[in-house]
Structures are given as structure tokens and as C-alpha cells.
Short mmCIF file of N, CA and C in Angstrom, two decimals:
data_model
loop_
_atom_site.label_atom_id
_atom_site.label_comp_id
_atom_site.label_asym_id
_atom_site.label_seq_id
_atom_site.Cartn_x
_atom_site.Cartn_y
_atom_site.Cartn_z
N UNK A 906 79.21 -5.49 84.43
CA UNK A 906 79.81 -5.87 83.20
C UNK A 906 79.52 -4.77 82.17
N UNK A 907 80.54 -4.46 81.34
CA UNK A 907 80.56 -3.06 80.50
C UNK A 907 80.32 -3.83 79.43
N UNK A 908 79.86 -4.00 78.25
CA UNK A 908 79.36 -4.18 77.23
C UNK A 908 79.97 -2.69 76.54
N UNK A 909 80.15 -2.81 74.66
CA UNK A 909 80.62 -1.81 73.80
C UNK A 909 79.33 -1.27 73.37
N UNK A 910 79.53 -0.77 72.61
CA UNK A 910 77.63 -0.07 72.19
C UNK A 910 77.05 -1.06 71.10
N UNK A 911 78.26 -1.88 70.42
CA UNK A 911 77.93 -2.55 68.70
C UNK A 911 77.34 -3.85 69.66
N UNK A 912 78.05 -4.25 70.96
CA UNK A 912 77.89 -5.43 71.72
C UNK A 912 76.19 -4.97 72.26
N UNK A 913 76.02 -4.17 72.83
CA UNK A 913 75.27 -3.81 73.53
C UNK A 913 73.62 -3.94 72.47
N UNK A 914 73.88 -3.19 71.58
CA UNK A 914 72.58 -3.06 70.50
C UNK A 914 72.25 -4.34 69.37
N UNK A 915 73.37 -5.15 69.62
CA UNK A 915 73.45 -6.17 69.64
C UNK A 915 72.48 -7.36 70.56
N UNK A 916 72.62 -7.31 71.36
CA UNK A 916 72.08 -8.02 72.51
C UNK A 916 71.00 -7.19 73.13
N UNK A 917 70.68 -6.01 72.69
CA UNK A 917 69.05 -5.51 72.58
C UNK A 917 67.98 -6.35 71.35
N UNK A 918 68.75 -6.37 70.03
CA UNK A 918 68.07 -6.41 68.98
C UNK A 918 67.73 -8.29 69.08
N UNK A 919 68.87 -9.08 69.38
CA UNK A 919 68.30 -10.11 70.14
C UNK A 919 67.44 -10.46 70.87
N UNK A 920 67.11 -9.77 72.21
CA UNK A 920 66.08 -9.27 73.34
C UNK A 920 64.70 -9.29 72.02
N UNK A 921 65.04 -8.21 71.90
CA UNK A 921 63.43 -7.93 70.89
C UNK A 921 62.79 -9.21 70.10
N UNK A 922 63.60 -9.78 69.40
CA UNK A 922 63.77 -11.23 68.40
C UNK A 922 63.08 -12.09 69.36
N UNK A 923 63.58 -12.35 70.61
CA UNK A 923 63.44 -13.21 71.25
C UNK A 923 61.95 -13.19 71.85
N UNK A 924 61.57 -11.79 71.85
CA UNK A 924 60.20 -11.78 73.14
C UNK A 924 59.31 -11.71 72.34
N UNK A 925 60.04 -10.95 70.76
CA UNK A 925 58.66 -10.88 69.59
C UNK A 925 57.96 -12.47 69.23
N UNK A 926 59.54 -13.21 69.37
CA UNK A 926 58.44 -14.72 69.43
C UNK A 926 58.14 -15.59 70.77
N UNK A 927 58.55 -15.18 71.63
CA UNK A 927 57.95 -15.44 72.93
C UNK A 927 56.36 -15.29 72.89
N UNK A 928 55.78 -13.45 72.68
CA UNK A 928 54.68 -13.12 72.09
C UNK A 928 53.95 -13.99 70.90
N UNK A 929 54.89 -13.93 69.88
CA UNK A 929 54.17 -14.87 68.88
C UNK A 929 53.70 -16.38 69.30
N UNK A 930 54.24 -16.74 70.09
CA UNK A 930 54.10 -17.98 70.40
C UNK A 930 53.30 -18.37 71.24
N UNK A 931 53.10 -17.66 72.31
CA UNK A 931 51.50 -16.84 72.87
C UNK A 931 50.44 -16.63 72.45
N UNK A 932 50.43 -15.80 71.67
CA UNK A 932 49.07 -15.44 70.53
C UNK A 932 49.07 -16.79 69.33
N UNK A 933 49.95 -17.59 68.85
CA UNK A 933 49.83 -18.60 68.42
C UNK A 933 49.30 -19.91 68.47
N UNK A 934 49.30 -20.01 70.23
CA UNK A 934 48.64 -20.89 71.26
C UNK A 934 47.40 -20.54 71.42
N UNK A 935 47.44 -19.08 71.84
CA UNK A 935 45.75 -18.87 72.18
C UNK A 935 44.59 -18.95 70.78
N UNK A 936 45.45 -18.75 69.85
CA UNK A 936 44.38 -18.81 68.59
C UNK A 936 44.12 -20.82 68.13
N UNK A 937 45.31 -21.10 68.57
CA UNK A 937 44.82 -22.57 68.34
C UNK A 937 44.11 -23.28 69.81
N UNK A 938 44.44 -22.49 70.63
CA UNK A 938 43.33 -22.96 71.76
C UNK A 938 41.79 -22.78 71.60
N UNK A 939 41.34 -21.80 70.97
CA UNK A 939 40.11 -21.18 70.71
C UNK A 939 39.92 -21.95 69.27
N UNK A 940 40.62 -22.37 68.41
CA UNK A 940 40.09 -23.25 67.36
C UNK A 940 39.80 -24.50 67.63
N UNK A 941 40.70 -25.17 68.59
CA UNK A 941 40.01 -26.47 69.66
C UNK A 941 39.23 -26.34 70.21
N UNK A 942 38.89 -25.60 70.99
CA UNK A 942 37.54 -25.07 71.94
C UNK A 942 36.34 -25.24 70.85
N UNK A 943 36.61 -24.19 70.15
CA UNK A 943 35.51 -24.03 68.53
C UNK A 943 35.41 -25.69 68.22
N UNK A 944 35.96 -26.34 67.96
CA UNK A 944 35.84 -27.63 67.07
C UNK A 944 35.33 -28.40 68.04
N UNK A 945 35.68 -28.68 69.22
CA UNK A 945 35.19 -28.88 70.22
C UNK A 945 33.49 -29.39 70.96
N UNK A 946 33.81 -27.80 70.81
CA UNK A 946 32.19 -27.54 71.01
C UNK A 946 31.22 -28.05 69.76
N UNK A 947 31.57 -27.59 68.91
CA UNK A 947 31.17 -28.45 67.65
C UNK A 947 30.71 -29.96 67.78
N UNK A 948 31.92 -30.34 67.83
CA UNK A 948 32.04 -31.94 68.13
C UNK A 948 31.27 -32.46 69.29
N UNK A 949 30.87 -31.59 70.48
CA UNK A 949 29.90 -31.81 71.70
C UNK A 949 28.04 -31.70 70.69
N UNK A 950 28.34 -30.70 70.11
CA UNK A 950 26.64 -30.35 69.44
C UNK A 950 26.47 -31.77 68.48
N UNK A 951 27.42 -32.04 67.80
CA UNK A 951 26.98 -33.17 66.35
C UNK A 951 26.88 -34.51 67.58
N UNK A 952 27.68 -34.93 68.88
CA UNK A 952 27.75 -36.00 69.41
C UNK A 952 25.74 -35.95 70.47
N UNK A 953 25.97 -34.78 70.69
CA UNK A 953 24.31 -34.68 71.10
C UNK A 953 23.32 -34.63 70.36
N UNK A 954 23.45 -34.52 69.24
CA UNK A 954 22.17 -34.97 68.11
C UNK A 954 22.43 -35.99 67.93
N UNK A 955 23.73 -36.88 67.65
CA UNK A 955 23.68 -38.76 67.23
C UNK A 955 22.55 -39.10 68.20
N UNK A 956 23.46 -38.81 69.72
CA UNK A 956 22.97 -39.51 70.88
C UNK A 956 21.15 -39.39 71.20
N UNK A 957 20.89 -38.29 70.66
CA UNK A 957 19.55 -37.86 70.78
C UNK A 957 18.67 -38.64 69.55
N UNK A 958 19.46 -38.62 68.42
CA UNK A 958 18.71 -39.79 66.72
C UNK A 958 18.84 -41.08 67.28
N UNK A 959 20.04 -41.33 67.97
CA UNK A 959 20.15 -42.99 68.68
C UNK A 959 18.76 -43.53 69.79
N UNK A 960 18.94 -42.13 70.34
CA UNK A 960 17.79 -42.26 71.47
C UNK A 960 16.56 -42.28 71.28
N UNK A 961 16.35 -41.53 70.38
CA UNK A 961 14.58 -41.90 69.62
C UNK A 961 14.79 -43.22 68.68
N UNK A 962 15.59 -43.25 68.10
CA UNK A 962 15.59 -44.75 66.84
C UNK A 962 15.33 -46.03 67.90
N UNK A 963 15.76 -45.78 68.89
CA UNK A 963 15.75 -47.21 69.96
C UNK A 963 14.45 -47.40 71.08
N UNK A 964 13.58 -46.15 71.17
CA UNK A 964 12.69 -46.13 71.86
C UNK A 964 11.27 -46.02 70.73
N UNK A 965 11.59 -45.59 69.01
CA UNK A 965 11.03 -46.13 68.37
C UNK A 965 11.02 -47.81 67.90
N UNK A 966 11.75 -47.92 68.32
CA UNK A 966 11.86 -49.46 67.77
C UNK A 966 11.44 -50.22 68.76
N UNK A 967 11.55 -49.79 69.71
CA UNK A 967 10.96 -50.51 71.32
C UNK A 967 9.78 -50.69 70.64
N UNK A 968 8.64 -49.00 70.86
CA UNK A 968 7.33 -49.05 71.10
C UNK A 968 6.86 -49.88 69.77
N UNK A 969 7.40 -50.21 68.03
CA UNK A 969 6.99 -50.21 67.17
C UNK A 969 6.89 -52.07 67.31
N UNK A 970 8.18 -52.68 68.28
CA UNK A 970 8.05 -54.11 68.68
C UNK A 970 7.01 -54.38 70.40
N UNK A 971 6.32 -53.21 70.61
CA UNK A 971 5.89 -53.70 71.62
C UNK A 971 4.23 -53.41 71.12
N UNK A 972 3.97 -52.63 70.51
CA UNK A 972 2.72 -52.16 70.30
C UNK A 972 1.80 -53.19 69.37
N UNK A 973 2.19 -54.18 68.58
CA UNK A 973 0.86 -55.29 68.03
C UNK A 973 0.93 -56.07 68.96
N UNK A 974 1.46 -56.42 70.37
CA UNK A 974 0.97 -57.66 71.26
C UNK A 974 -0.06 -56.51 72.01
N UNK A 975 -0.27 -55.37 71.74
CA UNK A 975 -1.23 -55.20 73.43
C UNK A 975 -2.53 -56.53 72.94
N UNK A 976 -2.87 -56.40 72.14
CA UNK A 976 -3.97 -57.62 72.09
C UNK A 976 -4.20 -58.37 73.07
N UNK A 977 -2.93 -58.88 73.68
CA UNK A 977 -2.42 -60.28 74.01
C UNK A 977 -2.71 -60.08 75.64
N UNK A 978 -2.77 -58.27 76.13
CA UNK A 978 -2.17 -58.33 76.99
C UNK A 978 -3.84 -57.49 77.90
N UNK A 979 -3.65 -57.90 79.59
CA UNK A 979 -4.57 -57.76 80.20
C UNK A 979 -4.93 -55.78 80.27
N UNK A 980 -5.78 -55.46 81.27
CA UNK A 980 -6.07 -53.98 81.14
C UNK A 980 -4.68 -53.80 81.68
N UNK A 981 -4.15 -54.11 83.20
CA UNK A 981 -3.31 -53.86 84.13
C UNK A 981 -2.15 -54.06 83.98
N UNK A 982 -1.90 -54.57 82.75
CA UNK A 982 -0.53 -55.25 82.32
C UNK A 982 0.43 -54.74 81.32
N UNK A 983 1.46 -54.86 81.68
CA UNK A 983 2.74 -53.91 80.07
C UNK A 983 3.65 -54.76 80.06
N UNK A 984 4.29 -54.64 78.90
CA UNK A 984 5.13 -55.84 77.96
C UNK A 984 6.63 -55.38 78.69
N UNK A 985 7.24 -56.14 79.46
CA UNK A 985 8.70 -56.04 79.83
C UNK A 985 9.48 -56.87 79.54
N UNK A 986 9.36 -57.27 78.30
CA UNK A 986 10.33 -57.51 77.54
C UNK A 986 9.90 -58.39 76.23
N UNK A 987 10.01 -58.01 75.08
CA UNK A 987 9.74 -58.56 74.11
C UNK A 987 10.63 -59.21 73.10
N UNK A 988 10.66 -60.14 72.24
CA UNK A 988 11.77 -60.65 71.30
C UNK A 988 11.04 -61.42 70.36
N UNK A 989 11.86 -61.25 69.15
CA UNK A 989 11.70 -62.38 68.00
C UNK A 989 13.00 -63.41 68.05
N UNK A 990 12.41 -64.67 68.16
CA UNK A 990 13.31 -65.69 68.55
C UNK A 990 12.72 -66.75 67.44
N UNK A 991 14.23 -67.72 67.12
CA UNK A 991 14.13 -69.31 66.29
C UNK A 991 13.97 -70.25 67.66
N UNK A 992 13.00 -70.98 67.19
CA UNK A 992 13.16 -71.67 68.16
C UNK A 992 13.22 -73.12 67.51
N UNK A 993 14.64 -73.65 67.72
CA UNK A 993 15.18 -74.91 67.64
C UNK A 993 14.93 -76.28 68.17
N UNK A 994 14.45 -77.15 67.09
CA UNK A 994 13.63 -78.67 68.05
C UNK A 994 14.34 -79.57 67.91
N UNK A 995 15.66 -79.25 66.51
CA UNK A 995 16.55 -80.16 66.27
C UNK A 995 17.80 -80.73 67.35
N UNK A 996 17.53 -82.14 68.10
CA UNK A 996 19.53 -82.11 68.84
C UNK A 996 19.76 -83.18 68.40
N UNK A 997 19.50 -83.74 66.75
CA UNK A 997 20.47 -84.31 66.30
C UNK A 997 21.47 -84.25 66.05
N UNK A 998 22.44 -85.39 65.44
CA UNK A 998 23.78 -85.28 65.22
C UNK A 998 24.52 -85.59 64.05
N UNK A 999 24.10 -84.65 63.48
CA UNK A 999 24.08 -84.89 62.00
C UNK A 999 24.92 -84.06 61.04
N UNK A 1000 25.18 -84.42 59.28
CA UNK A 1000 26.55 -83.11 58.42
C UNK A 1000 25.18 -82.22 58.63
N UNK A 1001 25.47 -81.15 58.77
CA UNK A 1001 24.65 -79.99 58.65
C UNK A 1001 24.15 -79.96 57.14
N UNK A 1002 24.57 -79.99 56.34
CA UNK A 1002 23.53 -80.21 55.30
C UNK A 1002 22.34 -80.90 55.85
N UNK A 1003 22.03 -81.74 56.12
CA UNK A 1003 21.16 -82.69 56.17
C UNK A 1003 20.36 -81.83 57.92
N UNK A 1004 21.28 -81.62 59.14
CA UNK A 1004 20.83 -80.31 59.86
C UNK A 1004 19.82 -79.65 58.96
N UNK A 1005 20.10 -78.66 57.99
CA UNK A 1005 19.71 -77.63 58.23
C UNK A 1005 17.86 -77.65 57.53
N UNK A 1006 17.96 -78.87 57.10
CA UNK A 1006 16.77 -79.54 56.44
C UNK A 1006 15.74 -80.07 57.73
N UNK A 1007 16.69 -80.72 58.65
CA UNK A 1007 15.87 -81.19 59.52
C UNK A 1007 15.53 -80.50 61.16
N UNK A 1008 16.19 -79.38 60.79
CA UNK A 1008 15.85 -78.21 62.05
C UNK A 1008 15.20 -77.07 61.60
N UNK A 1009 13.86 -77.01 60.84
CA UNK A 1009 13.56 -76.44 60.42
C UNK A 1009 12.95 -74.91 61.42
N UNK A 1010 13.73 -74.21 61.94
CA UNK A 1010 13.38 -73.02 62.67
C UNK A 1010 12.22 -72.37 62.63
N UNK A 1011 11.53 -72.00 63.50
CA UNK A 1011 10.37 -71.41 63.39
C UNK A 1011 9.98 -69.93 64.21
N UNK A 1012 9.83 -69.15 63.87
CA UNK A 1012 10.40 -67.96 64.57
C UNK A 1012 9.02 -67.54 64.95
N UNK A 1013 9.19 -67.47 66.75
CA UNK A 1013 7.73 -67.09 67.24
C UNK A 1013 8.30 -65.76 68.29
N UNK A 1014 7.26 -65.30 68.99
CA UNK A 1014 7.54 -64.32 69.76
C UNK A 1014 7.30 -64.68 70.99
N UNK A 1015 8.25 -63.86 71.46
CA UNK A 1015 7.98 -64.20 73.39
C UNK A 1015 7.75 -63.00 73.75
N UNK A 1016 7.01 -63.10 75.04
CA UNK A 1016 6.54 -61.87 75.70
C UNK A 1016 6.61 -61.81 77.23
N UNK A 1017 7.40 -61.05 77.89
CA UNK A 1017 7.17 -60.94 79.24
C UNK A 1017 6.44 -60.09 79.90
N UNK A 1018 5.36 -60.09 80.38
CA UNK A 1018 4.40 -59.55 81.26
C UNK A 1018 4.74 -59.14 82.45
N UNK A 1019 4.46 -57.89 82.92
CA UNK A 1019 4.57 -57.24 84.42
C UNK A 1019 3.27 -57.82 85.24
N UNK A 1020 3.40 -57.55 86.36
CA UNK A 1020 2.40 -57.92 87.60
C UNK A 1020 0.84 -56.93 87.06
N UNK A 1021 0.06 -57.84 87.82
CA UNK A 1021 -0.49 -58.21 88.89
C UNK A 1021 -0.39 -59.92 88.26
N UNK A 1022 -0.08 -60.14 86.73
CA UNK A 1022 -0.04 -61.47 86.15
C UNK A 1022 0.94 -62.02 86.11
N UNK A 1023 2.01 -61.92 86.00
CA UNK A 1023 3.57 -61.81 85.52
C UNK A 1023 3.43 -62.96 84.67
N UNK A 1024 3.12 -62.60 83.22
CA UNK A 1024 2.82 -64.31 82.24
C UNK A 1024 4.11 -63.88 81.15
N UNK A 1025 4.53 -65.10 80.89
CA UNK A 1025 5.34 -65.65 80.00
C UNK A 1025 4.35 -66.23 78.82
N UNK A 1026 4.23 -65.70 77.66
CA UNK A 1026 3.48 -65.65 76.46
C UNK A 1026 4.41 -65.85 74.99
N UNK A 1027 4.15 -67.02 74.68
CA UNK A 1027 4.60 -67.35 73.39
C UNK A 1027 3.49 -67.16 72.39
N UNK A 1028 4.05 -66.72 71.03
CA UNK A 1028 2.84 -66.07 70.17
C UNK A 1028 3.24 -67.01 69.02
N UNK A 1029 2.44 -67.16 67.97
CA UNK A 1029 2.70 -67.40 66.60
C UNK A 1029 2.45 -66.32 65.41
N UNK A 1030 4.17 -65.34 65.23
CA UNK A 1030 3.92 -63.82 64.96
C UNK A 1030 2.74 -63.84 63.37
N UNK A 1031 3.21 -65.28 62.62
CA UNK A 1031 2.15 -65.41 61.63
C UNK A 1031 0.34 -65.41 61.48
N UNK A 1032 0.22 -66.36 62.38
CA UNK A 1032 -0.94 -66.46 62.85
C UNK A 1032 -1.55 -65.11 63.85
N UNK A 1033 -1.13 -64.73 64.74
CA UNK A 1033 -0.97 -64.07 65.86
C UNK A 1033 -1.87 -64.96 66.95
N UNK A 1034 -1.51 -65.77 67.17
CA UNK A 1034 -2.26 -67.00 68.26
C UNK A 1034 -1.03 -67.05 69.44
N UNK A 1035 -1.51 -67.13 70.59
CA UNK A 1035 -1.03 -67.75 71.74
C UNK A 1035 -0.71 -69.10 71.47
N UNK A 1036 0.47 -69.79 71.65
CA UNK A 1036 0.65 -70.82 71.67
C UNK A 1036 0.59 -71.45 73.08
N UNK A 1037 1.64 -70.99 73.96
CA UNK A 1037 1.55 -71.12 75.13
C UNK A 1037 1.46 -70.27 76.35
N UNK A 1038 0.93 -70.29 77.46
CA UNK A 1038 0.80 -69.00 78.36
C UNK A 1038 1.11 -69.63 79.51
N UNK A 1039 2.58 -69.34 79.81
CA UNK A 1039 2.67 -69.74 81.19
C UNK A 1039 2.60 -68.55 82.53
N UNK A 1040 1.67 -68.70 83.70
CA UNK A 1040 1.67 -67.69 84.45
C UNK A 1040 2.40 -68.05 85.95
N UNK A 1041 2.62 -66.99 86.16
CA UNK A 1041 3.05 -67.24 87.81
C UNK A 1041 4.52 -67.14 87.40
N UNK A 1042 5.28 -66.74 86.25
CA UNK A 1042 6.58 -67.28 86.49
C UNK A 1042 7.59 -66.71 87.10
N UNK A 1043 7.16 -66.01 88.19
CA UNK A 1043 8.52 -65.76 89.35
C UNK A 1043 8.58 -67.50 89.75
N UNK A 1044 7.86 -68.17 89.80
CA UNK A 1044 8.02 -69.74 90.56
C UNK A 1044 8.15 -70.67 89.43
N UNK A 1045 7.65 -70.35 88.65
CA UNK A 1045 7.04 -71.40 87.19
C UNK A 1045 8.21 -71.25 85.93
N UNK A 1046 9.15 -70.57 85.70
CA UNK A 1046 10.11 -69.82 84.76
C UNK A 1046 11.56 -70.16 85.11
N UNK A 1047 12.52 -70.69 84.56
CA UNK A 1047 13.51 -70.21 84.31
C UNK A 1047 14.49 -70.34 83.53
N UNK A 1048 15.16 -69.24 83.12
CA UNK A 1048 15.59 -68.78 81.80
C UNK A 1048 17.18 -68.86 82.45
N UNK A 1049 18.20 -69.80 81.27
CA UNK A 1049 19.45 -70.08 81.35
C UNK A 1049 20.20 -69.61 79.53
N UNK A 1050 21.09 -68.39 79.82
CA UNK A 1050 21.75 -67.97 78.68
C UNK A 1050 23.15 -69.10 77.99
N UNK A 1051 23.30 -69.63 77.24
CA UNK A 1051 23.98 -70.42 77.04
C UNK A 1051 25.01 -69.74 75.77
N UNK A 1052 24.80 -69.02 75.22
CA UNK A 1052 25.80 -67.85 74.85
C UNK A 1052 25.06 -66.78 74.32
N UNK A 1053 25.85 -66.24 73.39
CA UNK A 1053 25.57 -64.43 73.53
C UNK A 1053 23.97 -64.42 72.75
N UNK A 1054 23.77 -65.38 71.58
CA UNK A 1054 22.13 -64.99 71.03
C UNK A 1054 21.68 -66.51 71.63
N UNK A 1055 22.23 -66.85 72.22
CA UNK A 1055 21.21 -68.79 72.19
C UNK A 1055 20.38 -68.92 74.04
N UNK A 1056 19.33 -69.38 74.47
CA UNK A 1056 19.05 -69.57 75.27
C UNK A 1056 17.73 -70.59 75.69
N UNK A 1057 18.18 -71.09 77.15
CA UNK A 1057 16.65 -71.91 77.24
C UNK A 1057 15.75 -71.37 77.91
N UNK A 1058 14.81 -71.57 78.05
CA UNK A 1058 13.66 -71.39 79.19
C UNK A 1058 13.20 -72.87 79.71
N UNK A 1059 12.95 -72.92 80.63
CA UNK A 1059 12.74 -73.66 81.61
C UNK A 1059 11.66 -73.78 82.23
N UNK A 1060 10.02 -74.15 81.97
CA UNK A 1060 9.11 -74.03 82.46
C UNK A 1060 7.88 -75.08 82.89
N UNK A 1061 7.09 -74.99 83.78
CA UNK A 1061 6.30 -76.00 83.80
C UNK A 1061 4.57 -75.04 83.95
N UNK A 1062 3.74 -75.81 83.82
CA UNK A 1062 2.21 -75.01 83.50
C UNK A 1062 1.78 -75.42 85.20
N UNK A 1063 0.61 -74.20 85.31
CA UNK A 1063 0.16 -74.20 86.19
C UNK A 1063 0.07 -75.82 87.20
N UNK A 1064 -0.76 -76.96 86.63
CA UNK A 1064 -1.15 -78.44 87.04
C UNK A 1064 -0.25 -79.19 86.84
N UNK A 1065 1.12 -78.75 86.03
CA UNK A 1065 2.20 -79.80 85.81
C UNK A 1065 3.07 -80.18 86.98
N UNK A 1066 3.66 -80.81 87.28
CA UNK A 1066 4.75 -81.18 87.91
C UNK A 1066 6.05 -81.18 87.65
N UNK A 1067 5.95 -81.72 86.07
CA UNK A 1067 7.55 -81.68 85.35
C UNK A 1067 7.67 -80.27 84.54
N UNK A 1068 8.76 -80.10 84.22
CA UNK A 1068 9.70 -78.64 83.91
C UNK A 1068 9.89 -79.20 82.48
N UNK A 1069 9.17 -78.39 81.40
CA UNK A 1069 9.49 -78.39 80.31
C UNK A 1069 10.57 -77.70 79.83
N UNK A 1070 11.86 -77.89 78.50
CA UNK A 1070 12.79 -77.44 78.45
C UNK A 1070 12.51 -76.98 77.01
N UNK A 1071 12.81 -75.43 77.00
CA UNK A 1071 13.28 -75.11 74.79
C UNK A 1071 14.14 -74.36 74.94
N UNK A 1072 14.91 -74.55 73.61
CA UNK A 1072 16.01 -73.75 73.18
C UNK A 1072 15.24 -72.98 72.17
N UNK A 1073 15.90 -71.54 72.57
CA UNK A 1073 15.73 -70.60 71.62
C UNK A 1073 17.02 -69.73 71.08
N UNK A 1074 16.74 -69.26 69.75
CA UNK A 1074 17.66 -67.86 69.36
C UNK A 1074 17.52 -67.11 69.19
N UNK A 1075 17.92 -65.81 70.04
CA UNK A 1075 16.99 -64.54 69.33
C UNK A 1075 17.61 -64.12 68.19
N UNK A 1076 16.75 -63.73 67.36
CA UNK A 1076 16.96 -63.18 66.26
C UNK A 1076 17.42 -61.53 66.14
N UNK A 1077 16.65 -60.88 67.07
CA UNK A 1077 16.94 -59.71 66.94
C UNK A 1077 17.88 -58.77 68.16
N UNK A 1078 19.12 -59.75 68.60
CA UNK A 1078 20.13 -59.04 69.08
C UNK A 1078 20.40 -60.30 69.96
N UNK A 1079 21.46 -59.46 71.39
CA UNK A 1079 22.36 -60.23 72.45
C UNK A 1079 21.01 -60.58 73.77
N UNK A 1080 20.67 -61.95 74.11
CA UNK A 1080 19.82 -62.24 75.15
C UNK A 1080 20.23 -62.06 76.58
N UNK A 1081 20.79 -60.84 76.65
CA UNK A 1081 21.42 -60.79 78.29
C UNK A 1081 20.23 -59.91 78.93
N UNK A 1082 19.36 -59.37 78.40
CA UNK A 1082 18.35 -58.90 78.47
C UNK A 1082 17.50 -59.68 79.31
N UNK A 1083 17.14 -61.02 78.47
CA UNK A 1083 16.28 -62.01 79.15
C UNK A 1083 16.76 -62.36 80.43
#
């Protein structure tokens, strides 16, 4: 195909137009690829310091709720699992006004003990007294979640026969833990 010269330099100067932004559009990409990368990486460094402030705030808060029961607790023994819980005596049926007078909540601590004892330890966080100490409770224990903060325990003492029942709430988060 013969092309004129006006046709021809024509459809060069096009060519050029065309590849100069082909190019531009290239180097346009790669500079916003490398500003994503940049922000990026950024966004990886600030998400590994949260995760790292999250990660000490929660293993401070562990040791800072586990560390006034060692008192409580034998040489051989460590706290696996601790909580501040209401514990509810009210199942009347009553306007909650008059409820909230006569369920007067009392917020004690529970404590779960590792082996060689495995004890279930209720505290009075005011007093700091043992209220109750039930041991053995892989056999003696059991704990039923009845929604996301409410739950019972289920227990009977060493010489008992019958299975005592309490409702509790934890106060300080979701009991799926227990």
C-alpha cells in the first residue's frame, strides 16, 4: 500500500502520539505501583505495632488480673483461668424495679487452678477470703454457658452427694473461655 508523504507523516506523527502515551502510561503505572507498595508497607509497619500494643495490653492485663490471687494458690500451682463475675441469687418473678432491689449482685472472683490440685476457688475480691474451694473438679465441676456473659457452674464438695447449682455473670467480657 503506497501512502502520499502528507498521508504518510501523518500516520508517523500519530505512531509517536500513540507510543508516547503507551510509555506514559507505563511509567504512570509503575510510579503508582511503587506508591502502593510504599503505603503498603507502611500500612504492614503501623498494623505490626497495633498488633504488638494489643499484644502486650492483653498479656498485661492477664498478669495484672492474675497476680493478687497467687496468695490463694499452692507452690505447684498456676491460675488457668481467672474472672470477675455477679453472681445472681435472685429467680424471682418480679417488675424489675422491685428485681433490681431484690437481686442484689455481688461480685466475687473465680479461679481455676492447674494440676497436681485442679481447685475451683471462689474469693471475696473485698475481703480477699476464700469462700468456697472446690477440688478434684475434672469429676466434681461442671460449667454450662447459657449465653454470651451469663453462666452456671455445677458443683458438689468433696463428702457431698448432691450437685450444687449458681448462676453467674462475668463482668469482665464473653464466658466461652470458661
Amino acid at each position: 500500500m503506497y501512502f502520499g508523504r502528507k498521508e504518510f507523516l501523518n500516520r508517523l506523527q500519530a505512531l509517536q502520539v500513540e507510543s508516547a502515551t503507551v510509555v506514559q502510561r507505563f511509567w504512570r503505572t509503575q510510579r503508582t505501583r511503587r506508591a502502593f507498595m510504599a503505603l503498603r508497607l507502611k500500612v504492614s509497619k503501623v498494623t505490626a505495632l497495633v498488633k504488638g500494643a494489643v499484644t502486650r495490653w492483653k498479656f498485661s492485663r492477664m498478669l495484672s488480673g492474675r497476680l493478687p490471687w497467687r496468695q490463694f494458690l499452692a507452690t505447684n500451682e498456676a491460675v488457668l483461668h481467672t474472672s470477675l463475675v455477679a453472681a445472681s441469687k435472685s429467680t424471682l418473678i418480679v417488675p424489675k424495679a422491685i428485681q433490681k432491689q431484690l437481686s442484689r449482685k455481688k461480685k466475687i472472683q473465680l479461679i481455676l487452678t492447674t494440676a497436681p490440685y485442679c481447685r475451683l476457688l471462689v474469693i471475696d475480691p473485698s475481703r480477699m477470703q476464700i469462700k468456697e474451694e472446690v477440688k478434684n473438679i475434672m469429676e466434681n465441676v461442671s460449667i454450662f454457658v447459657d449465653s454470651v456473659s451469663d453462666f452456671t457452674i455445677a458443683y458438689k464438695r468433696e463428702n457431698d452427694l448432691e450437685w450444687k447449682y449458681e448462676h453467674y455473670r462475668d463482668v469482665l467480657g464473653p464466658v466461652m473461655t470458661w
